[in-house]
Coordinates of C-alpha atoms in Angstrom, one line a residue:
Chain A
X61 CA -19.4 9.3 -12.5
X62 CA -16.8 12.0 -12.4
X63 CA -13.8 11.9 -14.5
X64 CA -15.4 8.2 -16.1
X65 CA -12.7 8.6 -18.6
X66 CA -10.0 8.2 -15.8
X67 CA -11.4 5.6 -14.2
X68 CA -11.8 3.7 -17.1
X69 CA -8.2 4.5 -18.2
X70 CA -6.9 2.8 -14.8
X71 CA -9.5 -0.2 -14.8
X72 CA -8.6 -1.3 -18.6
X73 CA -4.6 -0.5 -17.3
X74 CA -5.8 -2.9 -14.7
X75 CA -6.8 -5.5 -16.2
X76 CA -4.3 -5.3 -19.4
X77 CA -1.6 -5.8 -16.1
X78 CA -3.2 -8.1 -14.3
X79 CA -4.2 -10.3 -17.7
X80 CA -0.1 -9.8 -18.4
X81 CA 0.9 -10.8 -15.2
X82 CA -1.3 -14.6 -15.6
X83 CA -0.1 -15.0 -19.5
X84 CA 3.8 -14.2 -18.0
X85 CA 3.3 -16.7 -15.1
X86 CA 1.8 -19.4 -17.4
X87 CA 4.8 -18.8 -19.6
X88 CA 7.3 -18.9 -17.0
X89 CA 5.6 -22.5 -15.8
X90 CA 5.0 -23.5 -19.6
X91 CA 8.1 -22.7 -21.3
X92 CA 10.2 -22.8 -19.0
X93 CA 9.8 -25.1 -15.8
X94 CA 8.3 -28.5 -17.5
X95 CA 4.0 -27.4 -16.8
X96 CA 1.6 -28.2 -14.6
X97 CA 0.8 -31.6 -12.5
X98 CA -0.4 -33.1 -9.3
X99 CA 3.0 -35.5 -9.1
X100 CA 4.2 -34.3 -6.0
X101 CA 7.3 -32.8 -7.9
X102 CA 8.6 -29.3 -9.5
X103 CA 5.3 -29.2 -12.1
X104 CA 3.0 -29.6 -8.6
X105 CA 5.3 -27.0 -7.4
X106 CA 4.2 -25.1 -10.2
X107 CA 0.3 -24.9 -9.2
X108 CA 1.7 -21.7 -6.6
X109 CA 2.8 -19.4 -8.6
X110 CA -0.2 -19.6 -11.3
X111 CA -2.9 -20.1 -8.4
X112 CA -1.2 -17.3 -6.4
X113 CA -1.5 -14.9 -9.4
X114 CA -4.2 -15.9 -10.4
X115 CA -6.2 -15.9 -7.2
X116 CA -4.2 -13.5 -4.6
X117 CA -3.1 -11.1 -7.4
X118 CA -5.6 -10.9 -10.4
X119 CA -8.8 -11.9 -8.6
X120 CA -8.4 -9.9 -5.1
X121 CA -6.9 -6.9 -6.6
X122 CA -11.0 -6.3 -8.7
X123 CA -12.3 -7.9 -5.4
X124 CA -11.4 -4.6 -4.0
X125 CA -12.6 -2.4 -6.7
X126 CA -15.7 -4.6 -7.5
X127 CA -18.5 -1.9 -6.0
X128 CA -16.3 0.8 -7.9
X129 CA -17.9 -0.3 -10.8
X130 CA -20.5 2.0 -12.3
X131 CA -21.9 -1.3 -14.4
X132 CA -22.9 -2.8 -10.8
X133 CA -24.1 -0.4 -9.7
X134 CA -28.0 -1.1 -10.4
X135 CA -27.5 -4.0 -8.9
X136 CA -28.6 -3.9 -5.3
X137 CA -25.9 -3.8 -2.6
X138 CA -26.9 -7.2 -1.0
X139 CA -26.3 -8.9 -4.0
X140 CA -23.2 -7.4 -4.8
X141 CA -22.4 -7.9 -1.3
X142 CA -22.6 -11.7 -1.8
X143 CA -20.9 -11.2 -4.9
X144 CA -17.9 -9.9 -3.3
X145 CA -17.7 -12.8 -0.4
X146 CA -18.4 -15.4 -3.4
X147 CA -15.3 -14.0 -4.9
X148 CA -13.1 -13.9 -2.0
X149 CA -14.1 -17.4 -1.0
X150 CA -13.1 -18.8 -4.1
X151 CA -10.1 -16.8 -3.8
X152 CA -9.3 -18.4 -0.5
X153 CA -10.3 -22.1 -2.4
X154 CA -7.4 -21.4 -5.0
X155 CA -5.0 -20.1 -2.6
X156 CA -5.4 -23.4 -0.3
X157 CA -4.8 -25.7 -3.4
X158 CA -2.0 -22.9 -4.3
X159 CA -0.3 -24.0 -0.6
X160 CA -1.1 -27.7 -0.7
X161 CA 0.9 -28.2 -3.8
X162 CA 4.2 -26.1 -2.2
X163 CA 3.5 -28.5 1.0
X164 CA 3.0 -31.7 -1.2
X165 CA 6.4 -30.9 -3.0
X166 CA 8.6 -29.5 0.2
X167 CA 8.0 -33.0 1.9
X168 CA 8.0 -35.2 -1.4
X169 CA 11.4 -33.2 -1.7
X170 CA 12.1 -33.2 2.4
X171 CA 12.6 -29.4 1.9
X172 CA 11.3 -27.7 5.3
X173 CA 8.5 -25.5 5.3
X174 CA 7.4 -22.5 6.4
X175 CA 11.1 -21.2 6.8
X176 CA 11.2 -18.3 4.5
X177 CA 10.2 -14.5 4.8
X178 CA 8.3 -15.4 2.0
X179 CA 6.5 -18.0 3.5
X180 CA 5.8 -16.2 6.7
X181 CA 4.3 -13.3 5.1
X182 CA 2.4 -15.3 2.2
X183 CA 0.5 -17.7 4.7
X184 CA -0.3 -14.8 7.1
X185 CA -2.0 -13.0 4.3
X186 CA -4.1 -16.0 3.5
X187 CA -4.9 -16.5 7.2
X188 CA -5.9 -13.0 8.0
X189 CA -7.9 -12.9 4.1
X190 CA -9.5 -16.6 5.8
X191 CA -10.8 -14.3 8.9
X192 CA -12.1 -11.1 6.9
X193 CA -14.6 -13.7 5.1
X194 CA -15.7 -14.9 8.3
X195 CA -15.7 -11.6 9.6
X196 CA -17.4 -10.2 6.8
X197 CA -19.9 -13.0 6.9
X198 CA -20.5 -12.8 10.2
X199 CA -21.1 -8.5 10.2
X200 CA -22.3 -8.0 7.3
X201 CA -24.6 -10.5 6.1
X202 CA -26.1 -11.2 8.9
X203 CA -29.0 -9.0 9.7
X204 CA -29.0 -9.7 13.8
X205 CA -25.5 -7.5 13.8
X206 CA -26.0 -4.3 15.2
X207 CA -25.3 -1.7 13.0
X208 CA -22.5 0.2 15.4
X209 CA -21.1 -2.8 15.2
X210 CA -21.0 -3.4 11.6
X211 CA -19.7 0.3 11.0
X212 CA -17.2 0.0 13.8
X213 CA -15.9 -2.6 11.5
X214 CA -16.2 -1.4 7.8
X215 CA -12.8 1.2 7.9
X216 CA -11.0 -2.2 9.7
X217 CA -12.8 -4.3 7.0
X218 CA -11.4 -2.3 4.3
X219 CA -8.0 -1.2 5.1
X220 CA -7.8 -4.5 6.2
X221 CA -8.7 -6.0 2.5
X222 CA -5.7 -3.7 1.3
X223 CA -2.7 -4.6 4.1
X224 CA -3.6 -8.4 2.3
X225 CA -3.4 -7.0 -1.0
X226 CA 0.1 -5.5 -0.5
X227 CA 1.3 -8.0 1.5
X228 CA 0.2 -10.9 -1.3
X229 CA 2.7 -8.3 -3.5
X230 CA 5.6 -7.9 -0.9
X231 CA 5.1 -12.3 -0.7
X232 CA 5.0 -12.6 -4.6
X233 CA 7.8 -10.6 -5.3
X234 CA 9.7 -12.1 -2.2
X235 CA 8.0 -15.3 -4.2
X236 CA 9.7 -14.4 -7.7
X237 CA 12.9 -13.7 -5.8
X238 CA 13.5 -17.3 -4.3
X239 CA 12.1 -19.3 -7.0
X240 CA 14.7 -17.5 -9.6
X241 CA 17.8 -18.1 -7.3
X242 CA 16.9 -21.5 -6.9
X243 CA 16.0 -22.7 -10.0
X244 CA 18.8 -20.6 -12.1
X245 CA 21.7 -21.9 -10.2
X246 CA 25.3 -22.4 -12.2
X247 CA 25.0 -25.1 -14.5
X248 CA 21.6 -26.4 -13.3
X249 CA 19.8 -27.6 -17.0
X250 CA 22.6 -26.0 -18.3
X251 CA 21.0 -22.7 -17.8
X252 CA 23.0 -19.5 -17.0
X253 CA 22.6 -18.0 -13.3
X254 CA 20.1 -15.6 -12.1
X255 CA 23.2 -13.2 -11.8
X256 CA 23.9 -13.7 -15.9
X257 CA 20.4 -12.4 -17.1
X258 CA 18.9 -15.2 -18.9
X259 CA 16.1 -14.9 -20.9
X260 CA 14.0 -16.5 -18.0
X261 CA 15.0 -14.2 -15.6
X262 CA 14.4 -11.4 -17.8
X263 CA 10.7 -12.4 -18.3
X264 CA 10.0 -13.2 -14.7
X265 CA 11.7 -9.8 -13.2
X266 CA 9.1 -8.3 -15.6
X267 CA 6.0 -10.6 -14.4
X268 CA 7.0 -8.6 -10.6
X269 CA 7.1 -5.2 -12.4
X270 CA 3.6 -5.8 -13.9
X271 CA 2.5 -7.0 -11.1
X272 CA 3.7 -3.9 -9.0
X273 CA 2.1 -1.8 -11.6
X274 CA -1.1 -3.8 -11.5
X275 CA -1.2 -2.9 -7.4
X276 CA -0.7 0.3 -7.9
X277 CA -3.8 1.1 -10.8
X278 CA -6.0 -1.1 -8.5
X279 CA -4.8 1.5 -5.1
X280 CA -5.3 4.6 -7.6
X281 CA -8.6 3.5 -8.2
X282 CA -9.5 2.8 -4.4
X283 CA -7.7 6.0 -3.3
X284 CA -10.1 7.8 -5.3
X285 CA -13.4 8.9 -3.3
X286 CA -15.5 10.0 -6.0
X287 CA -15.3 6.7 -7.7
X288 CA -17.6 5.4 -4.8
X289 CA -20.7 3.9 -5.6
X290 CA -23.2 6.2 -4.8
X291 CA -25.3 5.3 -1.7
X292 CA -28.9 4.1 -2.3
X293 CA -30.0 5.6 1.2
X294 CA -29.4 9.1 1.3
X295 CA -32.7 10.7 2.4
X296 CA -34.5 13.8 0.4
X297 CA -35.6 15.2 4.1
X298 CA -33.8 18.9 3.2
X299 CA -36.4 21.5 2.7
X300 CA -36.5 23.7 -0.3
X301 CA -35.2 27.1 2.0
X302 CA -32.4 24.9 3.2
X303 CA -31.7 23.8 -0.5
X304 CA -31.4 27.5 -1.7
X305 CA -29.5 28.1 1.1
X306 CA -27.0 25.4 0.7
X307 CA -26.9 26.3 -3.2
X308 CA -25.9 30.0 -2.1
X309 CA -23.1 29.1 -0.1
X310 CA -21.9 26.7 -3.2
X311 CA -22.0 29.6 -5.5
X312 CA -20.0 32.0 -3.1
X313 CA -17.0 29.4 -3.4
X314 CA -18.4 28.4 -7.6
X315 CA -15.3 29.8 -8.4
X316 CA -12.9 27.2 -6.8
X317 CA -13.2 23.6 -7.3
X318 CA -14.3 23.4 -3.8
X319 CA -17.8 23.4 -5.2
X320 CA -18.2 19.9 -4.9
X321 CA -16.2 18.5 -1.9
X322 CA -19.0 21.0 0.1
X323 CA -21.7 18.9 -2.2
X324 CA -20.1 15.9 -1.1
X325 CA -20.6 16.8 2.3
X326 CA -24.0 18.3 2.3
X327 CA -25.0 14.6 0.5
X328 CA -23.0 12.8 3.4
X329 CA -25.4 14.6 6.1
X330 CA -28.2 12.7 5.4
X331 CA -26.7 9.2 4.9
X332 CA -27.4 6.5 7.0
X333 CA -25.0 4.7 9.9
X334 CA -24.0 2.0 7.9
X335 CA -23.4 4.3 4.6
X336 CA -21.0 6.4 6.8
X337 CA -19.5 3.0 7.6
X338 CA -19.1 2.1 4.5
X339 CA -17.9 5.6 3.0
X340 CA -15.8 6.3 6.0
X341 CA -12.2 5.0 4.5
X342 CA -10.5 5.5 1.0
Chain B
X40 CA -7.4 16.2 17.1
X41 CA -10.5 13.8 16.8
X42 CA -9.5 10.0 18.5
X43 CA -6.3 11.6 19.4
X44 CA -5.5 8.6 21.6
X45 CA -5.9 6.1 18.9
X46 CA -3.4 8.6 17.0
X47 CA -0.7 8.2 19.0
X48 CA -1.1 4.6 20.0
X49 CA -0.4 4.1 16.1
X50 CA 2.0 7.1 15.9
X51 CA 4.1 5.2 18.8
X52 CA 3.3 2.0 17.2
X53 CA 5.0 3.2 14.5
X54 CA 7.8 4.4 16.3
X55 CA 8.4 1.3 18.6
X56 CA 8.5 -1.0 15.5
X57 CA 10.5 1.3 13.3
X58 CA 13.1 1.6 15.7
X59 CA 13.1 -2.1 16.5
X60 CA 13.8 -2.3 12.5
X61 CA 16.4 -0.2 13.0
X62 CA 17.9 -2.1 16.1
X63 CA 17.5 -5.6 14.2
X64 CA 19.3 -4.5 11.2
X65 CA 21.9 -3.3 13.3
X66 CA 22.2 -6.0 15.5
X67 CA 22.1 -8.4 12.2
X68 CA 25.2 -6.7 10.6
X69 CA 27.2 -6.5 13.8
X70 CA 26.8 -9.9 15.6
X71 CA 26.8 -11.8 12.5
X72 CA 27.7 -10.1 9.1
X73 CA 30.8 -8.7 11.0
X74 CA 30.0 -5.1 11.4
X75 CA 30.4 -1.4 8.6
X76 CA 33.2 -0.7 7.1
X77 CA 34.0 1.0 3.6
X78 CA 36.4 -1.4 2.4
X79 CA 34.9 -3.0 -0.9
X80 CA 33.8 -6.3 1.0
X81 CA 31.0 -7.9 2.9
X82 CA 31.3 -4.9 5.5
X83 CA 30.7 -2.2 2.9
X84 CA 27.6 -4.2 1.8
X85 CA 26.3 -3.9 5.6
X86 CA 25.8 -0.3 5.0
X87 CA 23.4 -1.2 2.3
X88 CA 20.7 -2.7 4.7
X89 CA 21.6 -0.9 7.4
X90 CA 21.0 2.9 5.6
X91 CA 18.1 1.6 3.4
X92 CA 16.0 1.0 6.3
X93 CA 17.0 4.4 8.0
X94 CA 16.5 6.4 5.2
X95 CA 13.9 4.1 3.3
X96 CA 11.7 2.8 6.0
X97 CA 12.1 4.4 9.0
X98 CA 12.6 8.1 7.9
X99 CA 10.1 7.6 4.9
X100 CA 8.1 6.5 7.0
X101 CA 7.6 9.6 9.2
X102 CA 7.9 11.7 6.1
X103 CA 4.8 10.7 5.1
X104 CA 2.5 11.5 7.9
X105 CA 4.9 14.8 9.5
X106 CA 2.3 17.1 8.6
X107 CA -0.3 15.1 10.6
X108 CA 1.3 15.5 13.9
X109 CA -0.3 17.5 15.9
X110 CA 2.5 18.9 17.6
X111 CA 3.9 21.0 14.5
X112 CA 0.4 22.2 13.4
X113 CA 1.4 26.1 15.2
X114 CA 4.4 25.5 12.6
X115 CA 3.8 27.6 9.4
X116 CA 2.9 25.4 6.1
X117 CA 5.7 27.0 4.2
X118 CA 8.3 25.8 7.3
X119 CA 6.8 22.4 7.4
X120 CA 7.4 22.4 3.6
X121 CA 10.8 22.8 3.9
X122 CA 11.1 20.0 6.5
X123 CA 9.5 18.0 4.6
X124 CA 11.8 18.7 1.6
X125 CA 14.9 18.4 3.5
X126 CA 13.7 15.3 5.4
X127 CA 13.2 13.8 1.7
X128 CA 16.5 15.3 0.6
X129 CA 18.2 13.6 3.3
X130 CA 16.9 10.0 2.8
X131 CA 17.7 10.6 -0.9
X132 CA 21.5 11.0 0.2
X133 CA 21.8 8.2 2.4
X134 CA 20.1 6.5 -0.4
X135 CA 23.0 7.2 -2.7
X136 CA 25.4 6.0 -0.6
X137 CA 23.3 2.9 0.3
X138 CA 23.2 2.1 -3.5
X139 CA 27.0 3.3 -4.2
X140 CA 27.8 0.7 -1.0
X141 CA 26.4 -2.2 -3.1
X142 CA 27.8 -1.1 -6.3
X143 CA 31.1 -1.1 -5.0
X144 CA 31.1 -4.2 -3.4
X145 CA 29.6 -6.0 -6.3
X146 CA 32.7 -4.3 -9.0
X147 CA 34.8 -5.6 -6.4
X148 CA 33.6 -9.0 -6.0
X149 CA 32.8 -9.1 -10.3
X150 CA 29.1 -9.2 -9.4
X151 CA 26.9 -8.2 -11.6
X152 CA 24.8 -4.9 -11.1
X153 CA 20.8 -4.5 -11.3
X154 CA 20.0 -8.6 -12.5
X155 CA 17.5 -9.2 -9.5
X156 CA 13.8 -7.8 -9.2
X157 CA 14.9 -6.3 -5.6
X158 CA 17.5 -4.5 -7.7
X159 CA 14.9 -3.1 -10.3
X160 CA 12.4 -2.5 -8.0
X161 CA 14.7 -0.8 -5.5
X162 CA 16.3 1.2 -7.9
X163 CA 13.3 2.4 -9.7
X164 CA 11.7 3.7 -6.2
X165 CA 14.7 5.5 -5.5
X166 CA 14.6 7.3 -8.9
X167 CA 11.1 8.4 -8.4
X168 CA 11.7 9.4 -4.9
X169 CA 14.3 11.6 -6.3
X170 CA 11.9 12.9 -9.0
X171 CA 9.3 13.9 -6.3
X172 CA 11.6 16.0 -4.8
X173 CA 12.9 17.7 -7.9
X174 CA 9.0 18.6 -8.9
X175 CA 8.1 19.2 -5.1
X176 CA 10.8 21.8 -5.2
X177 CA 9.8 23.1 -8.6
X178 CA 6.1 22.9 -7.9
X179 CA 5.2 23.3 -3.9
X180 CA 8.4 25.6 -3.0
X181 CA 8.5 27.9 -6.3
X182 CA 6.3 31.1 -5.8
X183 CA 5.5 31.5 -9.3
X184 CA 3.9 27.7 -9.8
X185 CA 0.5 28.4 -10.8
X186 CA -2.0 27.3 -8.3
X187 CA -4.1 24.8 -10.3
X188 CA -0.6 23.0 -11.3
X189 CA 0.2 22.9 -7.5
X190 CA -3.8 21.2 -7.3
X191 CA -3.5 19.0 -9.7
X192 CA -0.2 17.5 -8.7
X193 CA -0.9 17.3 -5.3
X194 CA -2.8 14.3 -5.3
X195 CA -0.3 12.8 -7.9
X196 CA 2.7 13.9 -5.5
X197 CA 0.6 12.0 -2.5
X198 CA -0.1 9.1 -4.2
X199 CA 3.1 8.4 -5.8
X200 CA 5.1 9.0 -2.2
X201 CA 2.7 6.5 -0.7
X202 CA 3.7 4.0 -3.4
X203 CA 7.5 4.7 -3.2
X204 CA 7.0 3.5 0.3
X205 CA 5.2 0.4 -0.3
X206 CA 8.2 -0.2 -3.2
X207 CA 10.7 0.6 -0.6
X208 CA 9.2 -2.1 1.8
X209 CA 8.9 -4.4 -1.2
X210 CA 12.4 -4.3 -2.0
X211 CA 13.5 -4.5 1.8
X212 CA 11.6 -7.8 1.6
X213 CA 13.3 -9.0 -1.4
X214 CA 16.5 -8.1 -0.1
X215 CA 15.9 -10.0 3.0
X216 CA 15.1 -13.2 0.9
X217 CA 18.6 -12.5 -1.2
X218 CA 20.8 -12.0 1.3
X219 CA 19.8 -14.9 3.8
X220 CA 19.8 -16.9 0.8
X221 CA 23.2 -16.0 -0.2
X222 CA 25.2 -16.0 3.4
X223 CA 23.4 -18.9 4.5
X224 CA 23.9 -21.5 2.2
X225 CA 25.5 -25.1 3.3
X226 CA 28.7 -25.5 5.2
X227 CA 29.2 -21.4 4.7
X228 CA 31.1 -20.1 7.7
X229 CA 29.9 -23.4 9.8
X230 CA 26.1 -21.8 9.9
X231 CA 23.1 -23.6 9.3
X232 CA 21.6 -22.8 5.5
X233 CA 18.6 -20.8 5.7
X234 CA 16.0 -23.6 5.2
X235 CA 17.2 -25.2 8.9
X236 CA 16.0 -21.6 10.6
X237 CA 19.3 -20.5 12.2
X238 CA 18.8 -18.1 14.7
X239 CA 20.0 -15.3 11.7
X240 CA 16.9 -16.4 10.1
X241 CA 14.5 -15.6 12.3
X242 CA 15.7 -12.4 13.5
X243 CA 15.8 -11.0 10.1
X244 CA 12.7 -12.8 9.3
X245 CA 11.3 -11.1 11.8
X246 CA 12.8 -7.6 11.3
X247 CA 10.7 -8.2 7.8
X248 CA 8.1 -8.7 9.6
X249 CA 8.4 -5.7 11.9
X250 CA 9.3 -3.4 8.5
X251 CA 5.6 -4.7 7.0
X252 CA 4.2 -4.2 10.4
X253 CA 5.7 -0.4 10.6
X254 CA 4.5 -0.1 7.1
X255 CA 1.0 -1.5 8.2
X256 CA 0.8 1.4 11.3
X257 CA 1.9 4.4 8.7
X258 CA -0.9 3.2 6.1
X259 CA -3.1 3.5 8.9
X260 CA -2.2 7.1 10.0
X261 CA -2.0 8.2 6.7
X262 CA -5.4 6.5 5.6
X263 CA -7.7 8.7 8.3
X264 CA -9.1 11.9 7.3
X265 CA -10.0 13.5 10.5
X266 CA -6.4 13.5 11.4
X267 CA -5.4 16.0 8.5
X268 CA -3.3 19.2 9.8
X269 CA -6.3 21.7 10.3
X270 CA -6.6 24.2 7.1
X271 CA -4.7 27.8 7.5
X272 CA -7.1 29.3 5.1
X273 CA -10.6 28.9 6.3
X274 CA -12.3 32.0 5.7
X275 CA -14.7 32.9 7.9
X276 CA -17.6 34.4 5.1
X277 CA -20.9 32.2 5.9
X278 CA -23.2 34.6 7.0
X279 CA -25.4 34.1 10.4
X280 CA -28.7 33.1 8.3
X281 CA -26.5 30.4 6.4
X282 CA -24.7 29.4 9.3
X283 CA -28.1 28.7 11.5
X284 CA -29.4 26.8 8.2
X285 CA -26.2 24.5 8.5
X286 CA -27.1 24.1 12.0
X287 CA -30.3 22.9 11.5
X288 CA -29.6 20.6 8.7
X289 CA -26.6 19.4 11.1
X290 CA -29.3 18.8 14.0
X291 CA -31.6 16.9 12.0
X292 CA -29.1 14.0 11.9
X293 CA -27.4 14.3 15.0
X294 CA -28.7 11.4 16.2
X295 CA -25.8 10.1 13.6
X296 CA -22.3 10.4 13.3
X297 CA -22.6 12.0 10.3
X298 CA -22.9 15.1 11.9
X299 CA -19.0 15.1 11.9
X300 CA -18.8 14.2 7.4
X301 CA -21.5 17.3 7.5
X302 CA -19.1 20.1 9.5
X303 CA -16.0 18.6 8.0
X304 CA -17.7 19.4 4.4
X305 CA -19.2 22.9 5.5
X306 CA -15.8 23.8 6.5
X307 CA -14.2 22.4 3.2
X308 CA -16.6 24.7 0.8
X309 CA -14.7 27.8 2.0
X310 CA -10.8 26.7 1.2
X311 CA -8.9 27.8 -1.1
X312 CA -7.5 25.9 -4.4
X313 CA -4.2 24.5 -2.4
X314 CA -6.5 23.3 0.2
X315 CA -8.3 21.6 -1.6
X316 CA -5.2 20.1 -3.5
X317 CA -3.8 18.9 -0.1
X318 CA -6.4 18.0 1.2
X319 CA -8.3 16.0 -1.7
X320 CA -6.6 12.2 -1.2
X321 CA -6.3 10.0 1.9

């Protein structure tokens, strides 16, 4: 893998951030806001923000990086297809309980729902993450899909996958923003207001820096296209003259770093549909 | 310009929804946050939304994806650099006085400065916008830059302006949730409080939702290759021999679309180090 110490730089960036953002969360919900319950009150409440970091955050942001991985990459790309599903279906698992509890709470509390920019944005990303895994399921596990089909859908599938990333930021951070007004009012608990800077405040401002941070290792990584895994199809059908050939016109541009964006190519002639499909975005 | 039609369907996707932010804000601040002025109250505040998602949104948004229109491509690089630059310049400005309108009405009003995470996170993006002009000036625009420093920040200089944008909707988001939360609270002015969905509510929901949908049609532009401004450099030095090899290797997968990756990757071997640097990310 080219530039392996890089990559590895951002992925252990990664997950130190991500691993952050859950311990700072769990904190938050610990220290400060009584724990976690199923009592149809503020510590049921509490299940959203730790499922939601947990699950939309922490889990989907290596979702998207998961074939990036030169460790998986000897496993086959079925498998690691399934893998990737698995994983975003039990993302989708958490992030239903992580909406149940705000639900069970709102009406225990006779708060309305679904009134916020927050919520508007939040439950959209889980509903359009809900119809990628059918989508997904449907096109790319199934073997009857016709391959134009499935890579019409792969650059849809995969930008996709990253608008639902940054909107589960834009919604946490919108998240972070009500939760801290609300709860740090004047003289609630006899805690100073959002506006004073309490400790509180202080620590969960910092959770939505990490967790910016986090999105933006996990987009470096997916921006990069070298970090691909490497397809397992490409055919050895180039004859030896064309080989030379192709080596010739490499070493007339050796000198510039151009070298291996025309290997790249060269490599990408012989891929199959569904390879092109798959290597066609990010 | 390949699937030029799908290019500007986005491109005046973009545009519709960018000016309906614009619109939205405008028709927020005026019909019910009583209109601009620069008068150290609510007024001088209005400019705050209203110039952030001018400059922020709407104008960053274009600024991202100007060289891809196909319209200035029979523009020289060096003039487009300088639009670029001033473009970037001027949404730095009316960032300034965006930020100075909140500053003042908070000294006025004994509000504290930078508490909130829309604060942090909007001020942070601002300051590395600014730094990405200052070493885009210094780098891009300065003749004696060495090349491989204008390569290897090139995809840093990308990158980082694509995540300015996605702080700058961020924070729009955030601000949203703040300032509905603070001007519609209980008995305020005779309105409904935020959780009853005034009609204010959802029109500034939904200008969030037209700012993450804008955002959504920019990402898209800016995420496909094939609609890069053509290379200026492309030297024409493959021999006839080499050329009819590349054919031939072309035509043995034509039955593929990855005829297209192959010619895009011929072509790439033979450009120069800035090329290369421009062209290596998204």
């Amino acid at each position: 893998m080219e530039n392996f110490r890089q990559f590895v730089g951002f992925l252990v960036g990664a997950a130190f951030l991500g691993t952050l953002s859950v311990v700072f969360v769990l904190v938050w919900v610990f220290h400060w806001r009584e724990g976690l319950a199923w009592d149809h009150g503020l510590r049921e409440f509490n299940w959203h923000p730790v499922l939601s970091t947990v699950g939309f955050i922490f889990m989907n942001g290596f979702g998207l990086i998961i074939y990036r991985l030169p460790w998986t990459w000897n496993i086959s790309k079925p498998l690691m297809k399934y893998i990737h599903a698995g994983l975003n279906i039990v993302i989708f698992v958490l992030m239903v309980i992580s909406l149940v509890a705000v639900f069970d709470f709102h009406n225990a509390k006779k708060i309305p729902n679904m009134y916020s920019l927050h919520s508007w944005v939040g439950l959209a990303a889980v509903i359009i993450h809900a119809l990628q895994i059918v989508l997904g399921l449907c096109i790319f596990l199934m073997p009857f899909t016709p391959m134009f089909i499935k890579t019409f859908y792969m650059s849809i599938h995969i930008f996709t996958g990253l608008l639902v990333f940054g909107m589960s930021i834009t919604a946490a951070e919108m998240g972070i923003t009500e939760k801290l007004i609300f709860s740090l009012r004047s003289g609630s608990n006899n805690t100073l207001p959002y506006s004073q800077s309490p400790p509180e405040a202080i620590l969960v401002n910092t959770l939505g820096i990490f967790i910016l941070l986090f999105g933006g290792c996990i987009l470096w990584i997916v921006k990069q296209p070298e970090w691909k895994r490497p397809s397992e199809h490409v055919k050895e059908n180039i004859g030896n003259e064309e080989r030379s050939i192709l080596n010739k016109t490499t070493e007339i541009s050796a000198e510039t770093s151009n070298e291996r964006v025309h290997e790249r190519g060269a490599g990408l002639t012989h891929l199959n549909l569904e390879d092109v499909g798959q290597r066609s975005t990010f």
